[in-house]
N, CA, C and O of each residue as an XYZ file, in Angstrom:
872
protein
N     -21.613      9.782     -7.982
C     -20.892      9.207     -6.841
C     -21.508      7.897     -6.369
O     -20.969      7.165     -5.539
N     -22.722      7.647     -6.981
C     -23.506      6.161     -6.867
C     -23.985      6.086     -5.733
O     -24.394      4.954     -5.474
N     -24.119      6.881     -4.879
C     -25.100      7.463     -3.947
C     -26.472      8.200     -4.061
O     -26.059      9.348     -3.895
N     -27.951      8.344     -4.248
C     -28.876      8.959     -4.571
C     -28.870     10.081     -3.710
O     -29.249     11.154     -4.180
N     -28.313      9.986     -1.916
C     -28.477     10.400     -1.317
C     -27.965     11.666     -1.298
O     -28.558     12.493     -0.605
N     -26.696     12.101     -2.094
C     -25.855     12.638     -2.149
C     -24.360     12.031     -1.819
O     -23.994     10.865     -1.667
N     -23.691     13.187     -1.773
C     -21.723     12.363     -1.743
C     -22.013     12.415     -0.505
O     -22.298     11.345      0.034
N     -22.026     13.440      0.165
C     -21.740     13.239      1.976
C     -22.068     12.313      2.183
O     -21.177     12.139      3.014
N     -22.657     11.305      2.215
C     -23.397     10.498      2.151
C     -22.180      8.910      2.095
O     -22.012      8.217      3.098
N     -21.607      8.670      0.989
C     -20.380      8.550      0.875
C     -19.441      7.475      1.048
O     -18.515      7.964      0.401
N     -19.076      6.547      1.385
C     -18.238      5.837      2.493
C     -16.956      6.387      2.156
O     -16.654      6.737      1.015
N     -16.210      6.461      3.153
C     -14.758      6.738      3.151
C     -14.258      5.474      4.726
O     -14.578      5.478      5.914
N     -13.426      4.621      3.935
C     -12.890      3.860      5.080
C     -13.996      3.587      6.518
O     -13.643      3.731      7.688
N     -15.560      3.110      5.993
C     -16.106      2.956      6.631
C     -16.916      3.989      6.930
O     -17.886      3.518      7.525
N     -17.020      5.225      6.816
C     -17.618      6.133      7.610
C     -18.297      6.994      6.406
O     -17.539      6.963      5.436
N     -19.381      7.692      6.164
C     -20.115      8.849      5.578
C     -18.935      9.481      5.688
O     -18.166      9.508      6.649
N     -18.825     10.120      4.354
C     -17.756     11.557      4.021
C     -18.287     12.709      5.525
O     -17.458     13.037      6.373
N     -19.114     12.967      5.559
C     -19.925     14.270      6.423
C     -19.249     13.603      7.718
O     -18.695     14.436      8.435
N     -19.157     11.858      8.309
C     -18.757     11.679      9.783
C     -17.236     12.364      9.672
O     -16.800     13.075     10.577
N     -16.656     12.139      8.743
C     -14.983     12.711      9.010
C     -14.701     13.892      9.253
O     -13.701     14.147      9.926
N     -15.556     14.935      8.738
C     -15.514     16.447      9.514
C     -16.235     16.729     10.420
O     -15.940     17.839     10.864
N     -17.602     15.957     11.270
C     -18.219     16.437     12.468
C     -16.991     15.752     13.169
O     -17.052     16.258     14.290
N     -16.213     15.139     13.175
C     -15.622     14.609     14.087
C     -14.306     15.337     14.173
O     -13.516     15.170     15.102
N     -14.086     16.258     13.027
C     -12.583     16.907     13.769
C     -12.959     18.145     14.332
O     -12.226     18.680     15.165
N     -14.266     18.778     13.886
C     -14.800     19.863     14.552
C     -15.144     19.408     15.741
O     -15.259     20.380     16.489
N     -15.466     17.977     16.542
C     -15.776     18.016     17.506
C     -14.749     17.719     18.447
O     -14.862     17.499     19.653
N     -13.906     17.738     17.851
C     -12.034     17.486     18.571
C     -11.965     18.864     19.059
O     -11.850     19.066     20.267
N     -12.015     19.654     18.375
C     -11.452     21.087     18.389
C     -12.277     21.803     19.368
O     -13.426     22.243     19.353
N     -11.053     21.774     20.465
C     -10.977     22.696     21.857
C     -11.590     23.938     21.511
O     -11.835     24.670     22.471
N     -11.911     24.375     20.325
C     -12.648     26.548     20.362
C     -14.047     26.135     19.729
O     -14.962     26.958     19.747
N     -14.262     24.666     19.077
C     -16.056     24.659     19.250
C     -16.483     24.300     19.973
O     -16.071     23.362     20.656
N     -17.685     25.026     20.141
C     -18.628     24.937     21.580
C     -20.011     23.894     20.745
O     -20.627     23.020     21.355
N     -20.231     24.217     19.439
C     -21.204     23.368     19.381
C     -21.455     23.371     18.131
O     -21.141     24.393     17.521
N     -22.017     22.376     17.462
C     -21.870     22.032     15.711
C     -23.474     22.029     14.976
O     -24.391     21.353     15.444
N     -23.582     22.674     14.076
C     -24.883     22.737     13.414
C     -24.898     22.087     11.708
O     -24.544     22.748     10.732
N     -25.350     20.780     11.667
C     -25.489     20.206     10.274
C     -26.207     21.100      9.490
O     -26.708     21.941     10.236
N     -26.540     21.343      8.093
C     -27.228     22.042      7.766
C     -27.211     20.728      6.429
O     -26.213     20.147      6.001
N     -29.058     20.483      5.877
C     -29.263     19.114      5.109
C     -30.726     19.636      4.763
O     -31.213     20.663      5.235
N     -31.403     18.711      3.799
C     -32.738     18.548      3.423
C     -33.360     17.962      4.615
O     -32.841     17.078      5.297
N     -34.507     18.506      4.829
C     -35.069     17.915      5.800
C     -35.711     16.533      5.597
O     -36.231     16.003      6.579
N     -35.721     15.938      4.478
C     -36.034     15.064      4.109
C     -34.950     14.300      4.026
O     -35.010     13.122      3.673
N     -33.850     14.906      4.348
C     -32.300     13.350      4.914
C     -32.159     13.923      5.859
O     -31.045     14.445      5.879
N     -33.010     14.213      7.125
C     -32.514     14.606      8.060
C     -32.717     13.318      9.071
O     -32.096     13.509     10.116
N     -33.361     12.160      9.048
C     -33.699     10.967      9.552
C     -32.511     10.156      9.280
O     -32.171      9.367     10.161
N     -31.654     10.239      7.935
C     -30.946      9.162      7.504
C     -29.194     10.257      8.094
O     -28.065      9.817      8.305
N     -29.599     11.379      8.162
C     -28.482     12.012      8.650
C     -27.748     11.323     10.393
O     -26.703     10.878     10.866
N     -29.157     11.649     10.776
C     -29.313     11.449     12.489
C     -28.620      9.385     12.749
O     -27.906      8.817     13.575
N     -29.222      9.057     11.765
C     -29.225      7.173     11.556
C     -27.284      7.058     11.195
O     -26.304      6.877     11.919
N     -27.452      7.242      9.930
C     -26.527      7.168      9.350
C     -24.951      7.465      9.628
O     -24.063      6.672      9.939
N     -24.897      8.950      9.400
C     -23.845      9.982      9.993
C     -23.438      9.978     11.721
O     -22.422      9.760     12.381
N     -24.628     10.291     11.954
C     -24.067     10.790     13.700
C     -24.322      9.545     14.738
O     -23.690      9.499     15.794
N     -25.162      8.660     14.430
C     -25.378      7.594     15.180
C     -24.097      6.753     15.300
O     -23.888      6.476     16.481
N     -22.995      6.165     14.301
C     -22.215      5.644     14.246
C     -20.810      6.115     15.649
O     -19.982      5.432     16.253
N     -21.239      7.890     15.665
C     -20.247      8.477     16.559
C     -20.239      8.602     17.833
O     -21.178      8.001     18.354
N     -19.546      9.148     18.566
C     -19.476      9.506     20.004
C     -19.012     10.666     20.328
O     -17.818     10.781     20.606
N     -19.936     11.828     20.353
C     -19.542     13.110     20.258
C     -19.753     14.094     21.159
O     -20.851     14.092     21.716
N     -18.764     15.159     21.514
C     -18.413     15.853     23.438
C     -19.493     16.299     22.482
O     -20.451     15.529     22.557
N     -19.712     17.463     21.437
C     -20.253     18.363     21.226
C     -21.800     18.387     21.127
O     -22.413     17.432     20.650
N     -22.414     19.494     21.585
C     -24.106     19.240     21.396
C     -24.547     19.703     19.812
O     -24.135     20.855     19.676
N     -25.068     19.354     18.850
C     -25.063     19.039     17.969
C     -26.575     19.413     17.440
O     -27.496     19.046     18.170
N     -26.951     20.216     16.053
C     -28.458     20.179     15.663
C     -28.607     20.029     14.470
O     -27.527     20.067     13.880
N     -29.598     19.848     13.730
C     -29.723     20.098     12.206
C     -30.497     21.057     11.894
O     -31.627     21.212     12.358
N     -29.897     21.844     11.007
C     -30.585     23.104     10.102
C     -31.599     22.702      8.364
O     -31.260     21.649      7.824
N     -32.447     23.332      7.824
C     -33.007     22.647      6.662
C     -32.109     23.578      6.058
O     -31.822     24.683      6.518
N     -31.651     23.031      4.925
C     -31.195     23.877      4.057
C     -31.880     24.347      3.127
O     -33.017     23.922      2.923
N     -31.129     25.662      2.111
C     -31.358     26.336      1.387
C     -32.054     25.372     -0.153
O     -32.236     24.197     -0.471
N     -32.325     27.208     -0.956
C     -32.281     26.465     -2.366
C     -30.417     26.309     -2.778
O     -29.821     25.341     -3.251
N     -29.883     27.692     -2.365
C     -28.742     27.844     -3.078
C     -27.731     27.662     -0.817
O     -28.075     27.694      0.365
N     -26.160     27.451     -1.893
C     -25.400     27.271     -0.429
C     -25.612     28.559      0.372
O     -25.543     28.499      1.600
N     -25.832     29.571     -0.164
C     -25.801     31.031      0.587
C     -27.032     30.946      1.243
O     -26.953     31.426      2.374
N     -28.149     30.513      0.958
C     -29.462     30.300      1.719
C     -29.120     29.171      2.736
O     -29.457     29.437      3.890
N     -28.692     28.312      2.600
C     -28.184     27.145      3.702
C     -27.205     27.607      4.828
O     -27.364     27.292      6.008
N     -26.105     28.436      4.331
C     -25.538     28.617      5.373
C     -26.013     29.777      6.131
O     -25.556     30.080      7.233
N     -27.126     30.553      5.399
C     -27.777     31.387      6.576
C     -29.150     30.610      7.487
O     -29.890     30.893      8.429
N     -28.939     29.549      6.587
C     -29.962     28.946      7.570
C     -29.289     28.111      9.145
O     -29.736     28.063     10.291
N     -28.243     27.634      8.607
C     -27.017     27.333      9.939
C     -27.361     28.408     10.611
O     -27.942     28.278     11.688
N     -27.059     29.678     10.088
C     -26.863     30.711     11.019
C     -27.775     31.145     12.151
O     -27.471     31.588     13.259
N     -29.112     30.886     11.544
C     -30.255     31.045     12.373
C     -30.426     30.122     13.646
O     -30.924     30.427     14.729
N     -29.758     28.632     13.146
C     -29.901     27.979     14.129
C     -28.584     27.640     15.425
O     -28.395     26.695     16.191
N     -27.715     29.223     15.111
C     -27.033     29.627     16.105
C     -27.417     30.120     17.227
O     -28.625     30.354     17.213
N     -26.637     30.516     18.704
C     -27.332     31.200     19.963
C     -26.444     32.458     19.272
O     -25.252     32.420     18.970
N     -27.278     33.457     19.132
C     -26.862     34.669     18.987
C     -25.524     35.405     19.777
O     -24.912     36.277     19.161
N     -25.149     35.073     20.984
C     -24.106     35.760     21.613
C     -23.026     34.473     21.268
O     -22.149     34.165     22.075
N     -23.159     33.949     20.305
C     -21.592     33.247     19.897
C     -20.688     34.303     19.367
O     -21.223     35.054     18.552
N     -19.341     34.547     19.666
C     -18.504     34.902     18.968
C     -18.284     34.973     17.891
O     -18.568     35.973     17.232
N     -17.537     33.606     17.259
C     -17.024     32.957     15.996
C     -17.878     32.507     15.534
O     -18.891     32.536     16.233
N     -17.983     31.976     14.426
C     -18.641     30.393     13.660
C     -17.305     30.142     12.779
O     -16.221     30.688     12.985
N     -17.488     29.555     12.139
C     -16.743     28.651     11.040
C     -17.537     28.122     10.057
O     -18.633     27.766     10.491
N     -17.395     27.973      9.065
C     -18.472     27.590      7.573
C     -17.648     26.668      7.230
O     -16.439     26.767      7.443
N     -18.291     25.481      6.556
C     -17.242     24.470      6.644
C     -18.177     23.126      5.746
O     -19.025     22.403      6.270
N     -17.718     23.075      4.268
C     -18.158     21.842      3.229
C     -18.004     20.640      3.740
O     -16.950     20.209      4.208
N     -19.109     20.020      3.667
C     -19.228     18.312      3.877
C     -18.105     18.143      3.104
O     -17.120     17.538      3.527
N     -18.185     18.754      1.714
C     -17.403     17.658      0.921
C     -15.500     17.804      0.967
O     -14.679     17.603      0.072
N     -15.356     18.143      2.103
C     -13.830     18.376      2.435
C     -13.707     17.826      3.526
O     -13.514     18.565      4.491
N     -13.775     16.433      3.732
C     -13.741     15.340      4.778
C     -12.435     15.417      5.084
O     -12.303     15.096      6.266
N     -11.598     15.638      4.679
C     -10.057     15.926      5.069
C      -9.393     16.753      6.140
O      -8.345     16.558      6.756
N     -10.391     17.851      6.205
C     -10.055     18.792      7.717
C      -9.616     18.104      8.856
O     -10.252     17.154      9.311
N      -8.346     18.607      9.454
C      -7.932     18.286     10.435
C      -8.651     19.107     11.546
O      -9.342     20.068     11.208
N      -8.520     18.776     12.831
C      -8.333     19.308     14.114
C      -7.165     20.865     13.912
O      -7.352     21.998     14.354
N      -6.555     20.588     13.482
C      -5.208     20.979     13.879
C      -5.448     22.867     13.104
O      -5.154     23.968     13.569
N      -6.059     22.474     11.874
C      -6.286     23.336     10.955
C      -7.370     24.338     11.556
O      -6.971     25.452     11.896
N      -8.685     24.021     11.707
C      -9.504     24.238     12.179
C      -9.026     25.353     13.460
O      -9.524     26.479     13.442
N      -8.104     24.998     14.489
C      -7.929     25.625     15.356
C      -7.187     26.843     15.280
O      -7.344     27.876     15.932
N      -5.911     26.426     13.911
C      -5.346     27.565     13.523
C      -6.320     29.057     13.052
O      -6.137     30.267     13.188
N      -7.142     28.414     12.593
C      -8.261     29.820     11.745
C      -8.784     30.380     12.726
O      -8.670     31.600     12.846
N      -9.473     29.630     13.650
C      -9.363     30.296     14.904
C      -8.856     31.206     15.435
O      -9.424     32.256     15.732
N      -8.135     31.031     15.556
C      -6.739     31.330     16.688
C      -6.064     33.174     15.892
O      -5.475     34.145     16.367
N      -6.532     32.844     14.698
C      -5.540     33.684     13.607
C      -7.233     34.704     13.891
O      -6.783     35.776     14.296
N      -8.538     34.830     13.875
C      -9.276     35.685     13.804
C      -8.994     36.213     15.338
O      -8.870     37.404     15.622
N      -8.910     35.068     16.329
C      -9.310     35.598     18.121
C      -8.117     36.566     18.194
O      -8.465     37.572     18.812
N      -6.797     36.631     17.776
C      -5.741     37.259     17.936
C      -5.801     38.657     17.454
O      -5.400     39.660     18.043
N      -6.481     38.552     16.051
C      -6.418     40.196     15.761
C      -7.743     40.822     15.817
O      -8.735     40.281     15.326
N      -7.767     41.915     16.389
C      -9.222     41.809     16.976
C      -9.650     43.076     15.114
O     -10.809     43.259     14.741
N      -8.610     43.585     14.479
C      -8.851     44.297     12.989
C      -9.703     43.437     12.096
O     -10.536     43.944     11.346
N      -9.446     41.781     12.191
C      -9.877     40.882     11.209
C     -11.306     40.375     11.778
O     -11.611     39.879     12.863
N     -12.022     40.673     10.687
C     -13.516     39.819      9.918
C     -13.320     38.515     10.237
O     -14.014     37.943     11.077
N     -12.521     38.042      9.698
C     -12.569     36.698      9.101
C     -10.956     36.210      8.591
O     -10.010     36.882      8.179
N     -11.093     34.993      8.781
C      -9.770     33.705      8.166
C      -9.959     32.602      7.283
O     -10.736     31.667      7.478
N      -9.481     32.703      6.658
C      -9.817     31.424      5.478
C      -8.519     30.511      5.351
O      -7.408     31.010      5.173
N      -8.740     29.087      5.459
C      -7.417     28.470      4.975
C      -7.541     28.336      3.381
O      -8.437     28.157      2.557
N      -6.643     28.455      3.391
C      -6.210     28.578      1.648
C      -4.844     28.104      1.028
O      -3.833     28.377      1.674
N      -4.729     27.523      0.018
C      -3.565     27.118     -0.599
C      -3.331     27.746     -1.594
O      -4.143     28.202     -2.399
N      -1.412     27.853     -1.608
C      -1.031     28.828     -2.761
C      -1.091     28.158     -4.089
O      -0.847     26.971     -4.306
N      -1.404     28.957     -4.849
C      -1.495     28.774     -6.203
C      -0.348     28.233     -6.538
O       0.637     28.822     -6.091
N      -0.088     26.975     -7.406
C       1.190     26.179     -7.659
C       1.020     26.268     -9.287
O       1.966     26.382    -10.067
N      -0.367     26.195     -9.653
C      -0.206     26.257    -11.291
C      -0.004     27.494    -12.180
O      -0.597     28.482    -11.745
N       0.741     27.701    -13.407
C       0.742     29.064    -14.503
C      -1.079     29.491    -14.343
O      -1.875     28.554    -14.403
N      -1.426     30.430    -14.214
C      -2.767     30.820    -14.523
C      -2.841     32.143    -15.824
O      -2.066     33.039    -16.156
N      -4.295     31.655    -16.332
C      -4.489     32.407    -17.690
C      -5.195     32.836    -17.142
O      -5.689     32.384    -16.109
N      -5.566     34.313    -17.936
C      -6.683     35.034    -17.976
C      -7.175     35.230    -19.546
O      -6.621     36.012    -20.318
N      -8.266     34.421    -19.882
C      -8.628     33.672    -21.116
C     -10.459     34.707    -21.295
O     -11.300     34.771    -20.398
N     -10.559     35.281    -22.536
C     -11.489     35.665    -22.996
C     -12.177     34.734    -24.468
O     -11.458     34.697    -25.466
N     -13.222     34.196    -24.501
C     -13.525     33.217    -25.337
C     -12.408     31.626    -25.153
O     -12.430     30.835    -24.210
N     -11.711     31.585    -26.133
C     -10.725     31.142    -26.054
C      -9.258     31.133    -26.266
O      -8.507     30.230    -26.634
N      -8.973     32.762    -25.836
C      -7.799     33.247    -26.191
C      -7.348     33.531    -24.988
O      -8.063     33.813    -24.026
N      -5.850     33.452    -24.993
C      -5.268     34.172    -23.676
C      -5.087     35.688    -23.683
O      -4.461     35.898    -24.722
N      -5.242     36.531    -23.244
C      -4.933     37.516    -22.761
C      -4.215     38.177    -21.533
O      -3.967     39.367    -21.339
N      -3.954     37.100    -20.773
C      -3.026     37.635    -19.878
C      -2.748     36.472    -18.728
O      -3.435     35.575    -18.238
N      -1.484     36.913    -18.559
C      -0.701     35.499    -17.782
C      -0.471     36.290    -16.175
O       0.639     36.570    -15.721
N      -1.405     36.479    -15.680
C      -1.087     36.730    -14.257
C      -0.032     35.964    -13.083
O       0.291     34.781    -12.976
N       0.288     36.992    -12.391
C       1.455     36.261    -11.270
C       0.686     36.027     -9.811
O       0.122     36.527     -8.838
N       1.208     34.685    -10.589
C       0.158     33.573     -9.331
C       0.788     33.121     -7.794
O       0.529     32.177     -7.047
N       1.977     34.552     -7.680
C       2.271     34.910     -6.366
C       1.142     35.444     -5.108
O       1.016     35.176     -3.913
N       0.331     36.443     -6.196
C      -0.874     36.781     -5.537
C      -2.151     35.872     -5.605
O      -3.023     36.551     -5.062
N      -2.497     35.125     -5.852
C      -3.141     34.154     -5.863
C      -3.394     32.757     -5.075
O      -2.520     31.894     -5.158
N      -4.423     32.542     -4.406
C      -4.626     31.686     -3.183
C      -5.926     30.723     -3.809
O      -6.832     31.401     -4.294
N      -6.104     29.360     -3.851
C      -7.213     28.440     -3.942
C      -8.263     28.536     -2.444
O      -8.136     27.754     -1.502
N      -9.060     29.417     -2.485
C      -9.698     29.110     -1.105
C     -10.747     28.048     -0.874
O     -11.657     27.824     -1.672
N     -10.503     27.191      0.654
C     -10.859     25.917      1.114
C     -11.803     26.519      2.272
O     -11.983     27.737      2.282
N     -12.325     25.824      3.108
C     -12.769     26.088      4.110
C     -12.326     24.896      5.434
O     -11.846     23.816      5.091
N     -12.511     25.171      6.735
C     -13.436     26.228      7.150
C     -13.084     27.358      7.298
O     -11.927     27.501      7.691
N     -13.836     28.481      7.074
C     -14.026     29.994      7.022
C     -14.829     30.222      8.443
O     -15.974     30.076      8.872
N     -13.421     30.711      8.961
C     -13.875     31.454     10.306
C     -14.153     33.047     10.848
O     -13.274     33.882     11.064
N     -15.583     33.227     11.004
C     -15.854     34.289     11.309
C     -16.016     35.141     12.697
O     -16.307     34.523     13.721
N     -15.851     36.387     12.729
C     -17.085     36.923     13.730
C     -18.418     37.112     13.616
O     -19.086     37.884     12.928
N     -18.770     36.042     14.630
C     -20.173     36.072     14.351
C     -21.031     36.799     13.560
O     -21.757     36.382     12.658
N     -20.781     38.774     14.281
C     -21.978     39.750     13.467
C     -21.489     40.041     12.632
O     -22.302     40.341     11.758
N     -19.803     40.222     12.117
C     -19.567     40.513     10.727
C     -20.414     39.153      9.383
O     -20.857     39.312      8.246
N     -20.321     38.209     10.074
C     -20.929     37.201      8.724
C     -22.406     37.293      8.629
O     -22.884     37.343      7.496
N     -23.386     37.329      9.896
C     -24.680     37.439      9.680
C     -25.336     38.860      9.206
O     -26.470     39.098      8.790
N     -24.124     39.787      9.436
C     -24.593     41.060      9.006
C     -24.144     41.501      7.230
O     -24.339     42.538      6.596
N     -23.380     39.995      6.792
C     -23.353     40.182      5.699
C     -23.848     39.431      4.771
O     -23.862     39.700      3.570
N     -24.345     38.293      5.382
C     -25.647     37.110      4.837
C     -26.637     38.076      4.618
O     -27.156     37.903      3.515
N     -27.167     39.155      5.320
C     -28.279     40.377      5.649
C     -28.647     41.154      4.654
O     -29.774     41.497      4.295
N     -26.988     41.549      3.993
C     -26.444     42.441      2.958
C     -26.848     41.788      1.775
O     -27.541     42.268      0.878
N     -26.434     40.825      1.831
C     -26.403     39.600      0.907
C     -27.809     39.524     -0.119
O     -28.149     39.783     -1.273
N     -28.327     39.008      1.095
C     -29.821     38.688      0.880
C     -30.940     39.756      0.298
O     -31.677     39.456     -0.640
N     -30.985     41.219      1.057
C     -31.664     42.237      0.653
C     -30.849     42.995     -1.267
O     -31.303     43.523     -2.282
N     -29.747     42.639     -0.837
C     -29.130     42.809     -2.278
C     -29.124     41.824     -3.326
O     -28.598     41.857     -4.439
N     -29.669     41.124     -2.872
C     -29.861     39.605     -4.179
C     -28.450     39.215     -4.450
O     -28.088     38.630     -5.471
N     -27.578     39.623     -3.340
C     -26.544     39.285     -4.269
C     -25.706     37.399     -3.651
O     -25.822     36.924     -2.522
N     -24.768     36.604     -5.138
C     -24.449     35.387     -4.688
C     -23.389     35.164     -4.742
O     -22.768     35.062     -5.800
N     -22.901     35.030     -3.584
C     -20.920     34.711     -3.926
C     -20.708     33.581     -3.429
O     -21.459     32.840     -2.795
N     -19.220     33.426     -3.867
C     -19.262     32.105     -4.315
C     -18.723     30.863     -3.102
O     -18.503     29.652     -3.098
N     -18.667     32.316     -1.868
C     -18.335     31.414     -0.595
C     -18.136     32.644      0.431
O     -17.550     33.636     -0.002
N     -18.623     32.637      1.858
C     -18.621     33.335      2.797
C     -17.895     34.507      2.843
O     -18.373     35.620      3.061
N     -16.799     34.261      2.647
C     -15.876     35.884      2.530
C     -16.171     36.445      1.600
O     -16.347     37.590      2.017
N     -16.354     36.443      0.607
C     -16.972     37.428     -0.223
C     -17.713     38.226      0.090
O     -17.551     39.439     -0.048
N     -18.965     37.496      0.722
C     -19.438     38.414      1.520
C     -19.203     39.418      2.220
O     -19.629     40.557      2.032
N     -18.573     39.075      2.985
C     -17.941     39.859      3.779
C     -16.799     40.695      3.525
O     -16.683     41.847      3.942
N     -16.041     40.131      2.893
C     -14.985     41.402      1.892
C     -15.953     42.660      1.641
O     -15.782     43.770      2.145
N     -17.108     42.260      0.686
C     -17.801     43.301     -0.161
C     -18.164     44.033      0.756
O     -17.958     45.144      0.268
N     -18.709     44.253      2.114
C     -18.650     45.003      3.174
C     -17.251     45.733      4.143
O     -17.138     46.440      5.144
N     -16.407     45.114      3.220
C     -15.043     45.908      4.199
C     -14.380     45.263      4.864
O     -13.296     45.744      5.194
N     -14.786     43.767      5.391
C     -14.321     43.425      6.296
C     -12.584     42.450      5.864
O     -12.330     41.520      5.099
N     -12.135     42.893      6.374
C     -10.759     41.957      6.776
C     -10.324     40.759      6.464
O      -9.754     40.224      7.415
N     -10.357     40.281      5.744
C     -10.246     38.630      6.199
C      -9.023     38.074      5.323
O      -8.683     38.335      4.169
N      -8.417     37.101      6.417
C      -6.808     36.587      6.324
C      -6.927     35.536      5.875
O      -7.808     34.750      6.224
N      -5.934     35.278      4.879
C      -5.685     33.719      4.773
C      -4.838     32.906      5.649
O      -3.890     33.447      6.219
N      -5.090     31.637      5.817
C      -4.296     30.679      6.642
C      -3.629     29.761      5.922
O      -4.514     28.920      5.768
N      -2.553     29.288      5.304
C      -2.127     28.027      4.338
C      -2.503     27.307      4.994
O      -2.684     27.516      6.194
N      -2.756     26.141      4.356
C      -3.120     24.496      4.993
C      -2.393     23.959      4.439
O      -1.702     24.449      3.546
N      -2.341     22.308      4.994
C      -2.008     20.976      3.830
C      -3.192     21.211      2.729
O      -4.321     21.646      2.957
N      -2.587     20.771      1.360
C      -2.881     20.487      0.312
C      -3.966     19.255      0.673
O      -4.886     18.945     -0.084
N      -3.699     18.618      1.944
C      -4.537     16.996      1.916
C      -6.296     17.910      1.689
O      -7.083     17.407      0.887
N      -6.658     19.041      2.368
C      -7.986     19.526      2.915
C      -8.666     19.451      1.097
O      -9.187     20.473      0.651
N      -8.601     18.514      0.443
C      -9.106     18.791     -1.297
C     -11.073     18.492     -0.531
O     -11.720     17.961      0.373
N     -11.170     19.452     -1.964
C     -12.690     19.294     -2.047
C     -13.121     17.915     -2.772
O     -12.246     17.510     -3.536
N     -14.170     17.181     -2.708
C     -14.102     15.904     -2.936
C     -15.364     16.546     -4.099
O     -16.560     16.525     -3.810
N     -14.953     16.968     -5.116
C     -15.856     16.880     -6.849
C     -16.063     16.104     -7.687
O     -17.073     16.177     -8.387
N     -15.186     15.198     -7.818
C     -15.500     14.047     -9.200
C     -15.165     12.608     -8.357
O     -14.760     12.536     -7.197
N     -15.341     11.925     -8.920
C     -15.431     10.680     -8.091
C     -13.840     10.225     -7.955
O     -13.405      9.679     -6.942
N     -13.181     10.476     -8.915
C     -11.725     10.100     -8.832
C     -11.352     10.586     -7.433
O     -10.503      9.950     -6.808
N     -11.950     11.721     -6.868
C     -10.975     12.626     -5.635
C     -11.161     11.575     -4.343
O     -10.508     11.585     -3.300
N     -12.415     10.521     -4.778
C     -13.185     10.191     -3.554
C     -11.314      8.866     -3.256
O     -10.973      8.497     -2.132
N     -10.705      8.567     -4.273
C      -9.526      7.623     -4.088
C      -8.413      8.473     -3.907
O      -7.310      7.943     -4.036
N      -8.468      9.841     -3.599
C      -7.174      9.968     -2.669
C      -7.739     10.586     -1.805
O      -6.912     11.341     -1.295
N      -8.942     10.719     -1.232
C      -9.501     11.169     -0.151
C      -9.056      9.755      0.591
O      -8.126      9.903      1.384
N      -9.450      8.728      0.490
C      -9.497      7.420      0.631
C      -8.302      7.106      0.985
O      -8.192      6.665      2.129
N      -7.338      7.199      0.336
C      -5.820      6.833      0.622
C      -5.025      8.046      1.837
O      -4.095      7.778      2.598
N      -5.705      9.317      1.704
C      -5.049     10.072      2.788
C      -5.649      9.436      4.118
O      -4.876      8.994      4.968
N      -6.725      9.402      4.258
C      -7.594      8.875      5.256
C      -6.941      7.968      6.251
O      -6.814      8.090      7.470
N      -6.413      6.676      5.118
C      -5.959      5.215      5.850
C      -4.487      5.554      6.160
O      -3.843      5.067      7.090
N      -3.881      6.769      4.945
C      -2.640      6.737      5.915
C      -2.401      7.664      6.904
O      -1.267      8.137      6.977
N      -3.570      8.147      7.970
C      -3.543      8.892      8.859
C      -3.752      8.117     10.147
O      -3.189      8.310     11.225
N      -4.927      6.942      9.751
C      -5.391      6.248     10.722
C      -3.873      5.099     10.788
O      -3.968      4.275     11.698
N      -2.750      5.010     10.060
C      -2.047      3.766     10.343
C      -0.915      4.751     10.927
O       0.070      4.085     11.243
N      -0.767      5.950     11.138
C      -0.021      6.479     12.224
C      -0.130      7.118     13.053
O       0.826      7.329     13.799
């Protein structure tokens, strides 16, 4: 991405990839308060870089991160106040999150008090294989099938009590609900816009880029 620093790191229309999502989380009327989670060794160029440029209601900290994302986002977790409700888990590299989205996942856990957890997610639009070596073996119906995005909104003790699980079980999944599924818990999907893409190869960083400017010109 021609950054050493990492992608968050980034420019998008002026700004670090990482400023475009502290800033819709800090729009959003149901957070109370936002926790970076980084190397502590970009935690100087985080503070410089990223958050200095902004102007933000929310009170704001940095966490050190992990070796792996499951160690990082329990390290967020630690540097929560324990009687929070919710959290939300939520990739730098999906600078695309709206306000709007964010509040829905929300809104969809505070309502049913049965559900763990909410994930926005998009429906599966492509044929999917189920491929052994390099053969097909089976063409599943990708009615049941969802791409999950984040942010992943939780109750608080269902996610730290399954980071807990997690951890004493060695076990690594491949994003927050899992976790928490594997314990029982509930958790709903929310559709989003398609815009919320994860930013992986450098090509994504030019329609991250182009959604961006045509948000800011209306």
């Amino acid at each position: 991405f021609g950054d050493p620093r990492g992608k968050q790191f980034v420019e998008l229309c002026g700004l670090p990839m990482l400023s475009w999502s502290v800033m819709a989380f800090d729009r959003a009327p149901s957070v109370a308060r936002i926790v970076i989670v980084c190397a502590p060794e970009r935690a100087a160029e985080v503070e410089k870089g990223v958050l200095s440029p902004l102007t933000l209601a929310k009170p704001l900290a940095l966490a050190p991160s992990g070796a792996t994302r499951q160690e990082s986002v329990r390290s967020g977790l630690s540097a929560l106040p324990r009687d929070l409700e919710f959290v939300a888990v939520h990739d730098a590299a999906r600078p695309l999150v709206e306000t709007e989205m964010i509040e829905r996942a929300v809104a969809t856990v505070r309502e049913d008090g049965t559900l763990a957890g909410a994930i926005l997610a998009a429906r599966s639009i492509d044929t999917l294989k189920l491929v052994e070596g390099d053969m097909i073996v089976a063409t599943p119906d990708r009615s049941f099938y969802w791409a999950a995005q984040t942010p992943q909104v939780f109750r608080s003790a269902k996610l730290v009590a399954a980071h807990r699980a997690a951890a004493r079980e060695e076990y690594e999944g491949t994003d927050d609900a899992s976790l928490v599924e594997r314990l029982g818990g509930r958790v709903r999907v929310v559709e989003c816009s398609r815009d919320n893409i994860k930013v992986t190869v450098p090509e994504d960083l030019a329609i991250a880029e182009a959604t961006l400017e045509r948000r800011l010109l209306t």
